[in-house]
mmCIF file of C-alpha atoms in Angstrom:
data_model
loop_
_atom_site.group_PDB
_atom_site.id
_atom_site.type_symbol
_atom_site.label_atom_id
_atom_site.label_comp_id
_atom_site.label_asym_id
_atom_site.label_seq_id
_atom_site.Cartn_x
_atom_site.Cartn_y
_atom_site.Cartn_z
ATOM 1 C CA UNK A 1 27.680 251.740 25.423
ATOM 2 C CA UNK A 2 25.528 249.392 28.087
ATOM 3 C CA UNK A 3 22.316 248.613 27.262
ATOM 4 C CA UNK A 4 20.144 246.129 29.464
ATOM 5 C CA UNK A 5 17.485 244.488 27.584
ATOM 6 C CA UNK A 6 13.826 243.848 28.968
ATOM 7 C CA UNK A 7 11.784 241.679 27.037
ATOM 8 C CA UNK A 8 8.240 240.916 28.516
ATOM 9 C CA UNK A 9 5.423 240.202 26.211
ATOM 10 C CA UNK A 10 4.421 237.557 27.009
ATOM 11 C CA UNK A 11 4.908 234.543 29.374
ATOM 12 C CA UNK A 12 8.565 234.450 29.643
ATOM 13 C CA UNK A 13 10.914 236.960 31.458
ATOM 14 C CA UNK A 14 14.134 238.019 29.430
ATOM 15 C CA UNK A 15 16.218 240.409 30.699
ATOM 16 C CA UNK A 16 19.916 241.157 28.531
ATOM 17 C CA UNK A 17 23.214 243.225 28.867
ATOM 18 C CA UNK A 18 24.267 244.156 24.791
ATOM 19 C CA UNK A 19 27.708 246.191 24.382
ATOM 20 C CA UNK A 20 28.475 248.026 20.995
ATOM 21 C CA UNK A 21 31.987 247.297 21.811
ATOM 22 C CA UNK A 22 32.004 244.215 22.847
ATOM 23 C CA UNK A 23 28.632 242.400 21.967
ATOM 24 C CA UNK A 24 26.428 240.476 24.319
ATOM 25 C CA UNK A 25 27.503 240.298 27.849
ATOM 26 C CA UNK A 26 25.319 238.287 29.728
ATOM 27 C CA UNK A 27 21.344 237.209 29.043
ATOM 28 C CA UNK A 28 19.112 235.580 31.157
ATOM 29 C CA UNK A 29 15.423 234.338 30.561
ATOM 30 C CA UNK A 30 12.411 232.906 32.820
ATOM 31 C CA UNK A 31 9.799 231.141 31.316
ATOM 32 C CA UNK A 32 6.107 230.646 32.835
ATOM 33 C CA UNK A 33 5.107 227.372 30.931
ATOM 34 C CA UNK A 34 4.925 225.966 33.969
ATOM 35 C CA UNK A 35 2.527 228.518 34.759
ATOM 36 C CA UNK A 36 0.081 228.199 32.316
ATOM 37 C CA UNK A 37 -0.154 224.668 31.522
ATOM 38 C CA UNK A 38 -2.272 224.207 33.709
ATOM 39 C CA UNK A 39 -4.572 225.921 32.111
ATOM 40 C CA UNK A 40 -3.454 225.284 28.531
ATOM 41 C CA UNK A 41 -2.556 228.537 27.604
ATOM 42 C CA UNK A 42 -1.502 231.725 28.143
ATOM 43 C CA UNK A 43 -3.770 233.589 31.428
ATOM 44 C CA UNK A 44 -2.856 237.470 30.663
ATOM 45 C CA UNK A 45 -2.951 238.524 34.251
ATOM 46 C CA UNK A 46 -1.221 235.782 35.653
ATOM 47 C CA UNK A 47 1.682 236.621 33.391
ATOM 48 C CA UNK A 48 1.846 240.096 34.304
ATOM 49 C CA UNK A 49 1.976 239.229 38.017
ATOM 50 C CA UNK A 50 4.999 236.902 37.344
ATOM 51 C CA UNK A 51 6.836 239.491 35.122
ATOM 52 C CA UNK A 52 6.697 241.790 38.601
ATOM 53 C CA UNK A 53 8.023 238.932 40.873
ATOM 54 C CA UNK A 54 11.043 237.875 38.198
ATOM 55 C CA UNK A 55 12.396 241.037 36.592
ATOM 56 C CA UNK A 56 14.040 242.645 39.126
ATOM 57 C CA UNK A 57 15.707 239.608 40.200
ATOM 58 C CA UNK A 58 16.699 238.819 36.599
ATOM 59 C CA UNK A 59 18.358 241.831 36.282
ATOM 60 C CA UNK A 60 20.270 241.843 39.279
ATOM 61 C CA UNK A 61 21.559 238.390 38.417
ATOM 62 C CA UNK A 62 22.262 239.770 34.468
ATOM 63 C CA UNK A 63 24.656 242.931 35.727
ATOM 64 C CA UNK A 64 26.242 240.256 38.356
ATOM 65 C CA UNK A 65 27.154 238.301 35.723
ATOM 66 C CA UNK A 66 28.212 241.047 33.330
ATOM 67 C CA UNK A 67 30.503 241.765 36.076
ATOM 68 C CA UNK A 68 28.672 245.592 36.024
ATOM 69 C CA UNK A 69 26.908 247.881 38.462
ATOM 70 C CA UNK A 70 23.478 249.415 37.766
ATOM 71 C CA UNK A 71 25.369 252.274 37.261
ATOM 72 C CA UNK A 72 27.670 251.098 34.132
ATOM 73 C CA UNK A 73 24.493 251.217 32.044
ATOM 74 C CA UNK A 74 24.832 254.088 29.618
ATOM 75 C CA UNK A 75 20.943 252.890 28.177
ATOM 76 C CA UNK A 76 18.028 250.616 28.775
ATOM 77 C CA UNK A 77 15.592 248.964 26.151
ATOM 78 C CA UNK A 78 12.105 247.609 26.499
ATOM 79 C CA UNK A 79 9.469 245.710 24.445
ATOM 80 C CA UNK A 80 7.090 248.184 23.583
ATOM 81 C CA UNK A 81 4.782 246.367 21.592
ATOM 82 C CA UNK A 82 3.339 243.919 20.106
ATOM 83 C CA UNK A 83 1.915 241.558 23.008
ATOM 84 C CA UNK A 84 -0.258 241.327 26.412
ATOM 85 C CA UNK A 85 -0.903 245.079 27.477
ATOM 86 C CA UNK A 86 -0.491 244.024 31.537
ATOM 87 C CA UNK A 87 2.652 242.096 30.562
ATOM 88 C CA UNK A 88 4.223 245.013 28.249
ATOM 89 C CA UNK A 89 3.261 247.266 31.157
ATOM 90 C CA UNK A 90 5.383 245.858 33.904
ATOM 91 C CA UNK A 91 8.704 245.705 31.610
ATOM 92 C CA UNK A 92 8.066 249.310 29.979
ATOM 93 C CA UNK A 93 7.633 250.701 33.591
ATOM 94 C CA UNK A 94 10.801 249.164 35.407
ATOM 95 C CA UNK A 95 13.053 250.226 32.056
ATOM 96 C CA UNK A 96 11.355 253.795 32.342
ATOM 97 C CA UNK A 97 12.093 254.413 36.049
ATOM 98 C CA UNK A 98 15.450 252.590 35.615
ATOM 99 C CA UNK A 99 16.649 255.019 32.676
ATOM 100 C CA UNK A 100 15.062 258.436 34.477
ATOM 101 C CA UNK A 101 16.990 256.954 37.986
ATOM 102 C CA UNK A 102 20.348 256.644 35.982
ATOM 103 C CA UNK A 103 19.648 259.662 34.199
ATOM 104 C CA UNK A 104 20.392 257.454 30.713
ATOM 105 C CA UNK A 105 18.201 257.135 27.378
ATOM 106 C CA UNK A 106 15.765 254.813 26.937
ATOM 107 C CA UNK A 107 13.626 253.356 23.681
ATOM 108 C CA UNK A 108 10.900 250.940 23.255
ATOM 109 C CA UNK A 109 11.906 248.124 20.891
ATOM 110 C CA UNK A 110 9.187 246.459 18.647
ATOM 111 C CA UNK A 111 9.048 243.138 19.456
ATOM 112 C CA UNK A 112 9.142 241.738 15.667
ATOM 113 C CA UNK A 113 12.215 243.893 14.857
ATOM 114 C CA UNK A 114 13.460 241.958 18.117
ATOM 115 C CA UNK A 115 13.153 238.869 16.480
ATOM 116 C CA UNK A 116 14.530 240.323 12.762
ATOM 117 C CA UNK A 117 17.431 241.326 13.539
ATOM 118 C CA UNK A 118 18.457 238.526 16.646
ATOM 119 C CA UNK A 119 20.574 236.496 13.507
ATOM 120 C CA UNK A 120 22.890 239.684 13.055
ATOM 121 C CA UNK A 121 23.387 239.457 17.321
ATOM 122 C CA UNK A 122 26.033 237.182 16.563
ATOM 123 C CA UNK A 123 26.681 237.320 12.763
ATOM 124 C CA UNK A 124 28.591 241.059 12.049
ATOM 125 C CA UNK A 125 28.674 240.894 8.586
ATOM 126 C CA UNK A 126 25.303 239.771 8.018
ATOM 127 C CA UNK A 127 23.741 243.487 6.768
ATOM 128 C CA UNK A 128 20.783 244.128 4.493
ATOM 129 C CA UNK A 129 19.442 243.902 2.082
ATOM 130 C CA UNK A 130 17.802 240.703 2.624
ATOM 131 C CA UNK A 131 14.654 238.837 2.865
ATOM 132 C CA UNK A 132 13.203 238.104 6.692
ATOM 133 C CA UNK A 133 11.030 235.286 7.224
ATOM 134 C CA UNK A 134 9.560 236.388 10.898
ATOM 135 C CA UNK A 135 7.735 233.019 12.038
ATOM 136 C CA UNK A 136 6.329 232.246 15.329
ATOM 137 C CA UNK A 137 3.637 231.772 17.840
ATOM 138 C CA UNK A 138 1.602 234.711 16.754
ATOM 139 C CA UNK A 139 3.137 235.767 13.547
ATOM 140 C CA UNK A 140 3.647 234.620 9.769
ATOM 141 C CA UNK A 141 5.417 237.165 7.942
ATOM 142 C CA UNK A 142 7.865 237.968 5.052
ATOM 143 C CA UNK A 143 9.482 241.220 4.848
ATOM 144 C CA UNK A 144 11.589 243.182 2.517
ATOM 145 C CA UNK A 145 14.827 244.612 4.774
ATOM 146 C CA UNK A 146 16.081 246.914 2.956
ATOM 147 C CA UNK A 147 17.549 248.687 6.040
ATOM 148 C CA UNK A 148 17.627 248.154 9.392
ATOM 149 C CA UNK A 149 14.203 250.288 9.994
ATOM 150 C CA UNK A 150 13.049 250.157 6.406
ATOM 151 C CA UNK A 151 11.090 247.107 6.013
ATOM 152 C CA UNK A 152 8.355 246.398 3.548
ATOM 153 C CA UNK A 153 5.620 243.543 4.141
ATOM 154 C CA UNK A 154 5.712 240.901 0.990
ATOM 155 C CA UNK A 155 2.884 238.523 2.952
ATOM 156 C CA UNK A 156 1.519 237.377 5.987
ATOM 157 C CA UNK A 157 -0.766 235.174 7.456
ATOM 158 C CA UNK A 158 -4.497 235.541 6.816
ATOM 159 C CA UNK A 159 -5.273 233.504 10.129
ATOM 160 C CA UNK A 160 -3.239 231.304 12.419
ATOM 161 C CA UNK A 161 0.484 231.827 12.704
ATOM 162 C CA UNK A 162 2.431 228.787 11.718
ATOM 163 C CA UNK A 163 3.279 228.351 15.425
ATOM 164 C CA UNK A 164 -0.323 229.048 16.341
ATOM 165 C CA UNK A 165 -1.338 225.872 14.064
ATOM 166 C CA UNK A 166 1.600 223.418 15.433
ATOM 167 C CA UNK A 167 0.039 224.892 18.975
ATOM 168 C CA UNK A 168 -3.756 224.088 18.123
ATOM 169 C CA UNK A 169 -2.956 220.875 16.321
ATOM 170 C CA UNK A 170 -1.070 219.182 19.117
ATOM 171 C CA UNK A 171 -3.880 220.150 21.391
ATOM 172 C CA UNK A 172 -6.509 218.774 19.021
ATOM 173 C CA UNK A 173 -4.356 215.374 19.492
ATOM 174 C CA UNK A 174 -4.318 215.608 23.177
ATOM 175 C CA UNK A 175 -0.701 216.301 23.339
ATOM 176 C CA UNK A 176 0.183 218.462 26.235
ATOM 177 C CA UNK A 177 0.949 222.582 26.577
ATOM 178 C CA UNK A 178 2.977 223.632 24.596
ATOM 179 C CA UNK A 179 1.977 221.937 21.994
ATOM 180 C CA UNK A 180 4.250 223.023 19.417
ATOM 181 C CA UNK A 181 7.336 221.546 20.926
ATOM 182 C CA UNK A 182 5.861 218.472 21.866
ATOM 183 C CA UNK A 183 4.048 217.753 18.011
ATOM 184 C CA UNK A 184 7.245 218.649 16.236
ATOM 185 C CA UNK A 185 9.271 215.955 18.702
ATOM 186 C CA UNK A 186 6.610 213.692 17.629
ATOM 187 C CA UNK A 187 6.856 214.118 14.153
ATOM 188 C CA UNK A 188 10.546 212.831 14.377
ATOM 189 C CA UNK A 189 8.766 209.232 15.129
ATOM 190 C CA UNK A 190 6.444 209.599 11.625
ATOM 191 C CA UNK A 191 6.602 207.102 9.147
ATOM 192 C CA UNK A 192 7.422 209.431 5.754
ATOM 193 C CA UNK A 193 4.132 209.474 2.909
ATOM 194 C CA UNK A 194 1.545 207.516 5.677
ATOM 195 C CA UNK A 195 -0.401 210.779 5.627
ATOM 196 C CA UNK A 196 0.063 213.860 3.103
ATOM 197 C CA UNK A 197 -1.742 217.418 3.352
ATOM 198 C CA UNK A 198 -2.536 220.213 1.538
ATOM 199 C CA UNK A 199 0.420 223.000 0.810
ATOM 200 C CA UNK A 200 -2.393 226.081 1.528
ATOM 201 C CA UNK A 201 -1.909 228.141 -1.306
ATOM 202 C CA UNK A 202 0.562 227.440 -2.934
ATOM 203 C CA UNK A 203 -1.118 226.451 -6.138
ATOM 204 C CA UNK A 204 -1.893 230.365 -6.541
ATOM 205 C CA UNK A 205 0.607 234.049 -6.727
ATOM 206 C CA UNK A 206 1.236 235.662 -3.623
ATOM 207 C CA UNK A 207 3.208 235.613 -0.478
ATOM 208 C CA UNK A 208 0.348 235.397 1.973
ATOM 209 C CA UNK A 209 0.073 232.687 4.129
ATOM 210 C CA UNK A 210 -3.384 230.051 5.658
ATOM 211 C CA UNK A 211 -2.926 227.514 8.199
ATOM 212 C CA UNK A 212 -6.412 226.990 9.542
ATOM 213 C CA UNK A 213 -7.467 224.581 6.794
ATOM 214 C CA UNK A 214 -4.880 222.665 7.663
ATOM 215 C CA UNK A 215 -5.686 222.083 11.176
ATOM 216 C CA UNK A 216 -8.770 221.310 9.924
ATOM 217 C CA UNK A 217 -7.498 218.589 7.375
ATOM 218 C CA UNK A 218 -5.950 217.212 10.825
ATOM 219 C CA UNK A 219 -8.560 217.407 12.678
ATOM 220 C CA UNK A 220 -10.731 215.009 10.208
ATOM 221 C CA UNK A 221 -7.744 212.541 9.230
ATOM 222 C CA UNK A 222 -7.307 212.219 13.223
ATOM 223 C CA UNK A 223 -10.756 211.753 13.915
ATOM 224 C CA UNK A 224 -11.197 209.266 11.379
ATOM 225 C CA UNK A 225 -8.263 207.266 12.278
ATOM 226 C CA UNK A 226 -7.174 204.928 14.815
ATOM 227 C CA UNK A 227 -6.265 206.843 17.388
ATOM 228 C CA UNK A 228 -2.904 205.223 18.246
ATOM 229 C CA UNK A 229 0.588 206.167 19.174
ATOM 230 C CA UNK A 230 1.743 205.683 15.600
ATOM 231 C CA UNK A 231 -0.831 207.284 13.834
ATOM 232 C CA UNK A 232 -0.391 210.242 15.941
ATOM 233 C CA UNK A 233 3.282 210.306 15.144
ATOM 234 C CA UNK A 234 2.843 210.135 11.336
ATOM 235 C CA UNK A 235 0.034 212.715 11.552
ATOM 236 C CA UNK A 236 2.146 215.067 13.189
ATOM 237 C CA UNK A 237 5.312 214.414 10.520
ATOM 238 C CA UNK A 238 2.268 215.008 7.943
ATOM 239 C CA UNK A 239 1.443 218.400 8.940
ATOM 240 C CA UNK A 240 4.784 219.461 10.020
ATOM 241 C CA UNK A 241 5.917 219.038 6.418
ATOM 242 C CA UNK A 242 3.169 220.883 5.026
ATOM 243 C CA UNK A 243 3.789 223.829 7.436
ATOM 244 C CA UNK A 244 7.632 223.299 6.203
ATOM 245 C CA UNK A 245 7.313 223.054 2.411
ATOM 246 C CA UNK A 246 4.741 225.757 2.533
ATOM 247 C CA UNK A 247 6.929 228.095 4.198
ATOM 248 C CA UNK A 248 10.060 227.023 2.019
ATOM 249 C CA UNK A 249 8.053 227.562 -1.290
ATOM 250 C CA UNK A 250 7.150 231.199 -0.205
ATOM 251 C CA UNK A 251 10.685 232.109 0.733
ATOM 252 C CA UNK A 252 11.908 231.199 -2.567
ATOM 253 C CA UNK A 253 9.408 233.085 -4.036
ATOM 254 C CA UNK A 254 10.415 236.308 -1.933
ATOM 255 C CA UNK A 255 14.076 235.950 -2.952
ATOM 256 C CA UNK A 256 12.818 235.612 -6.576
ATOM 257 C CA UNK A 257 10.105 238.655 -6.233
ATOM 258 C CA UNK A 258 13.371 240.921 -4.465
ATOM 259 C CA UNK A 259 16.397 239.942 -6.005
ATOM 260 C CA UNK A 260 17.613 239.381 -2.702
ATOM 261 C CA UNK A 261 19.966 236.007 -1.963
ATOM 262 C CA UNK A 262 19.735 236.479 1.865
ATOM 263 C CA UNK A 263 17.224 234.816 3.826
ATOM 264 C CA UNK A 264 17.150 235.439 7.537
ATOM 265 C CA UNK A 265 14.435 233.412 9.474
ATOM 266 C CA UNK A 266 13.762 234.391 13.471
ATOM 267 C CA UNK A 267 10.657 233.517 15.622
ATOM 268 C CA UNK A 268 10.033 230.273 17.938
ATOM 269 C CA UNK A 269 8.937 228.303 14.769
ATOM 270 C CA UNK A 270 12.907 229.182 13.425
ATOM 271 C CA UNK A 271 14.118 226.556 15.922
ATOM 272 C CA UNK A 272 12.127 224.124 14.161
ATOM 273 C CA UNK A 273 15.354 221.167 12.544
ATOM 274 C CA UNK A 274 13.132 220.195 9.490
ATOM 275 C CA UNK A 275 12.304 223.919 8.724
ATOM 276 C CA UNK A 276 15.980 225.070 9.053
ATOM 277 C CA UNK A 277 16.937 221.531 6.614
ATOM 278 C CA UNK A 278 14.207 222.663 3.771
ATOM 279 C CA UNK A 279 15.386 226.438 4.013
ATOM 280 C CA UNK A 280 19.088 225.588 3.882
ATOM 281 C CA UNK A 281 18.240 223.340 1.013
ATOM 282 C CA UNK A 282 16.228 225.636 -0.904
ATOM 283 C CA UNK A 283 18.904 228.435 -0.498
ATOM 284 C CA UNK A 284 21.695 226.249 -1.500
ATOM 285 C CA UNK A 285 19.969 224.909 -4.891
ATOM 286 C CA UNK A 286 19.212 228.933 -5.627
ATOM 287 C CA UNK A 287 23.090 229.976 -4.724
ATOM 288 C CA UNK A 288 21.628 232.080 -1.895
ATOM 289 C CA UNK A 289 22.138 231.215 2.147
ATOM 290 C CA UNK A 290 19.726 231.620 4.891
ATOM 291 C CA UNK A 291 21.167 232.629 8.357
ATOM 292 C CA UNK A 292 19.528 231.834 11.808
ATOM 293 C CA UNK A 293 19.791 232.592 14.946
ATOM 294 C CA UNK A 294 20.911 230.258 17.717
ATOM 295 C CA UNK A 295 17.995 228.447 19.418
ATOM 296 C CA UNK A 296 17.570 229.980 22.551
ATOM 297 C CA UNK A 297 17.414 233.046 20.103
ATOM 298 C CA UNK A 298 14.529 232.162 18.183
ATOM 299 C CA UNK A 299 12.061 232.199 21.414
ATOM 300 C CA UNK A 300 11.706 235.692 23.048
ATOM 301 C CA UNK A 301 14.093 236.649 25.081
ATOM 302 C CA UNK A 302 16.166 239.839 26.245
ATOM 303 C CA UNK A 303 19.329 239.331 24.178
ATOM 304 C CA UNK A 304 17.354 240.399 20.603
ATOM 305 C CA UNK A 305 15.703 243.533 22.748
ATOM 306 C CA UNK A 306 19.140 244.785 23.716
ATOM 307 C CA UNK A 307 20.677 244.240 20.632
ATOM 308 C CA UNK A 308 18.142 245.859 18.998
ATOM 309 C CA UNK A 309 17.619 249.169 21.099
ATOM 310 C CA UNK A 310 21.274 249.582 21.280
ATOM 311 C CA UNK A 311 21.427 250.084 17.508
ATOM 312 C CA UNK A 312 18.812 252.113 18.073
ATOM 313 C CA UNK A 313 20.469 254.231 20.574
ATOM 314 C CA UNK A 314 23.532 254.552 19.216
ATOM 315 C CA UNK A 315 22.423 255.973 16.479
ATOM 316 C CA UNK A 316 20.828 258.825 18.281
ATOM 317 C CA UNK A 317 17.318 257.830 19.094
ATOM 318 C CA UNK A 318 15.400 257.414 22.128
ATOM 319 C CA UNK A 319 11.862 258.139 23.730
ATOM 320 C CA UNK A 320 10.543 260.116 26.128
ATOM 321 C CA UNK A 321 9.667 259.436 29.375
ATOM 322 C CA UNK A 322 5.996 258.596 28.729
ATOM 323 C CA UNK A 323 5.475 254.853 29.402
ATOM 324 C CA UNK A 324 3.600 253.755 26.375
ATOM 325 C CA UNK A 325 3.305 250.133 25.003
ATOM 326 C CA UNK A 326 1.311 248.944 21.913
ATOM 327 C CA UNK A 327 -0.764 245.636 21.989
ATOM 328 C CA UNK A 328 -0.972 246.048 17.919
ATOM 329 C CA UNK A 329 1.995 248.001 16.388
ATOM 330 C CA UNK A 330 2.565 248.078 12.312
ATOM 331 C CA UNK A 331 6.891 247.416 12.028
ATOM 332 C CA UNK A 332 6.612 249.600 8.921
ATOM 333 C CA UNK A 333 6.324 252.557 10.771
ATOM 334 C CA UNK A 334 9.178 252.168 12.786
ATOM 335 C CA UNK A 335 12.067 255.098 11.861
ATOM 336 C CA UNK A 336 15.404 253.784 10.150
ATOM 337 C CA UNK A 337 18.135 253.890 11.729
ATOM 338 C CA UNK A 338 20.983 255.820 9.727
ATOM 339 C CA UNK A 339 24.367 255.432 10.080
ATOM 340 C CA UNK A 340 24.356 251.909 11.519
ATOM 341 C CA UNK A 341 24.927 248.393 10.178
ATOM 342 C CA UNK A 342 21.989 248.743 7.578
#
């Protein structure tokens, strides 16, 4: 079975080509940060206008390199949810009038489970159960996966996203959009121990995670400080390794809460080389591995939609030929998927 993959929700373009004989085929993916740094973030509309000018070409360029016709696909996935309404829109309508066209299934993917399951894209024995660590721009989660489709929250953010806070904090030190990328490049340059920060709580139970005091904390030790190229460096290794440890401390609580000794990690933030060091550390020391996903995995893109829509497909289930997209959309309500890898 051919699936194509569209993944648009948000400001990059990712369009994917996932056999379940033969794994991924081809993937492409356009990003708009050129087109928003200009105004430091993300503009909603002008991200659903560039979604219509790039898809179609995107997928024509996908099948060409798949070496397939339009007419090999045998189903089509989409990003249903979560994300920017417009943007969701223009993917959920091309995959919908693709798949009634071709006469083909089609099912709208949740964007998270996108992300969840992209380390098992290229790692077949990696099956549940295992603990997910889903960390990224807009979300801070841990999940129970006890199946593919049967997840169970353990904690989440109570504000910003961990990739939200690298985002606001390298603004708030006049780094340039994105701001992530750019602090955590930074923080290479930091002198080790010239600033520390708070590990938000971690000093109490739970799995839930808080990042805003810890911009905060930033945003006074910068302030107060000189101001210079070196300062900003070892401010930025400071709060990188509290974002780090913090995370690493509630993974290894998750494996202890579920028994599991699987960590999976996915989301932009997953890319990050001192968060996949602590993680791989922490797992080691317990016995237990972690497993990520390549890179150019982590970030959205098409590849984890496909993947995840054709495991969806071949087991059976599909939509029906209502568009509908979700700009809020709870993952534990998503149906498992029987008979599968999980």
């Amino acid at each position: 079975m051919n699936v194509l993959g569209i993944e648009t929700s948000c400001d990059e373009t990712g369009v994917a080509v996932y056999a379940t004989d033969a794994g991924l085929r081809a993937h492409a993916l356009y990003s708009q940060v050129a087109l928003h740094a200009e105004y430091g973030g993300v503009v909603p509309e002008l991200a659903s206008r560039d979604h219509v000018r790039k898809l179609l070409p995107l997928i024509r360029q996908t099948l060409g390199e798949a070496g397939l016709r339009v007419e090999d696909l045998d189903g089509v996935a989409y990003t249903a949810g979560p994300g920017l309404v417009g943007a969701l829109l223009v993917g959920a309508g091309v995959a919908r009038a693709l798949a009634w066209a071709l006469q083909v299934p089609a099912i709208g993917v949740h964007h998270m489970e996108g992300h969840l399951l992209a380390p098992l894209l290229e790692d077949p024995a990696l099956r549940p159960p295992f603990v997910a660590l889903l960390v990224s721009g807009g979300h801070t989660q841990l999940v129970a996966v006890e199946a593919i489709g049967r997840y169970r929250l353990l904690g989440e953010t109570l504000d910003d996203a961990a990739g939200e806070a690298f985002d606001k904090t390298a603004k708030l030190m006049g780094l340039p959009y994105p701001g992530g990328p750019q602090l955590a490049a930074l923080a290479e340059q930091g002198r080790p121990g010239a600033f520390r920060f708070a590990r938000p709580m971690t000093d109490r139970p739970g799995l839930d995670f808080s990042f805003s005091g810890l911009k905060t904390q930033v945003l006074l030790a910068w302030q107060g400080s000189d101001q210079g190229e070196q300062t900003r460096a070892d401010i930025a290794r400071a709060f990188e390794e509290a974002v780090v440890e913090t995370l690493a401390i509630k993974c290894e609580r998750a494996l202890e809460a579920t028994g599991h000794d699987t960590l999976i990690v996915a989301g932009g933030v997953g890319a990050n080389r001192r968060l996949r060091a602590a993680l791989e550390a922490m797992t080691a020391r317990r016995g237990a591995r972690v497993r990520f996903p390549r890179p150019a995995f982590c970030t959205d893109n098409g590849a984890m939609i496909a993947f995840a829509g054709a495991l969806r497909l071949a087991a059976g289930l599909h939509d029906d030929a209502a568009v509908r997209v979700h700009a809020r959309w709870d993952m534990a309500g998503l149906p498992e998927v029987r008979g599968g890898r999980g």
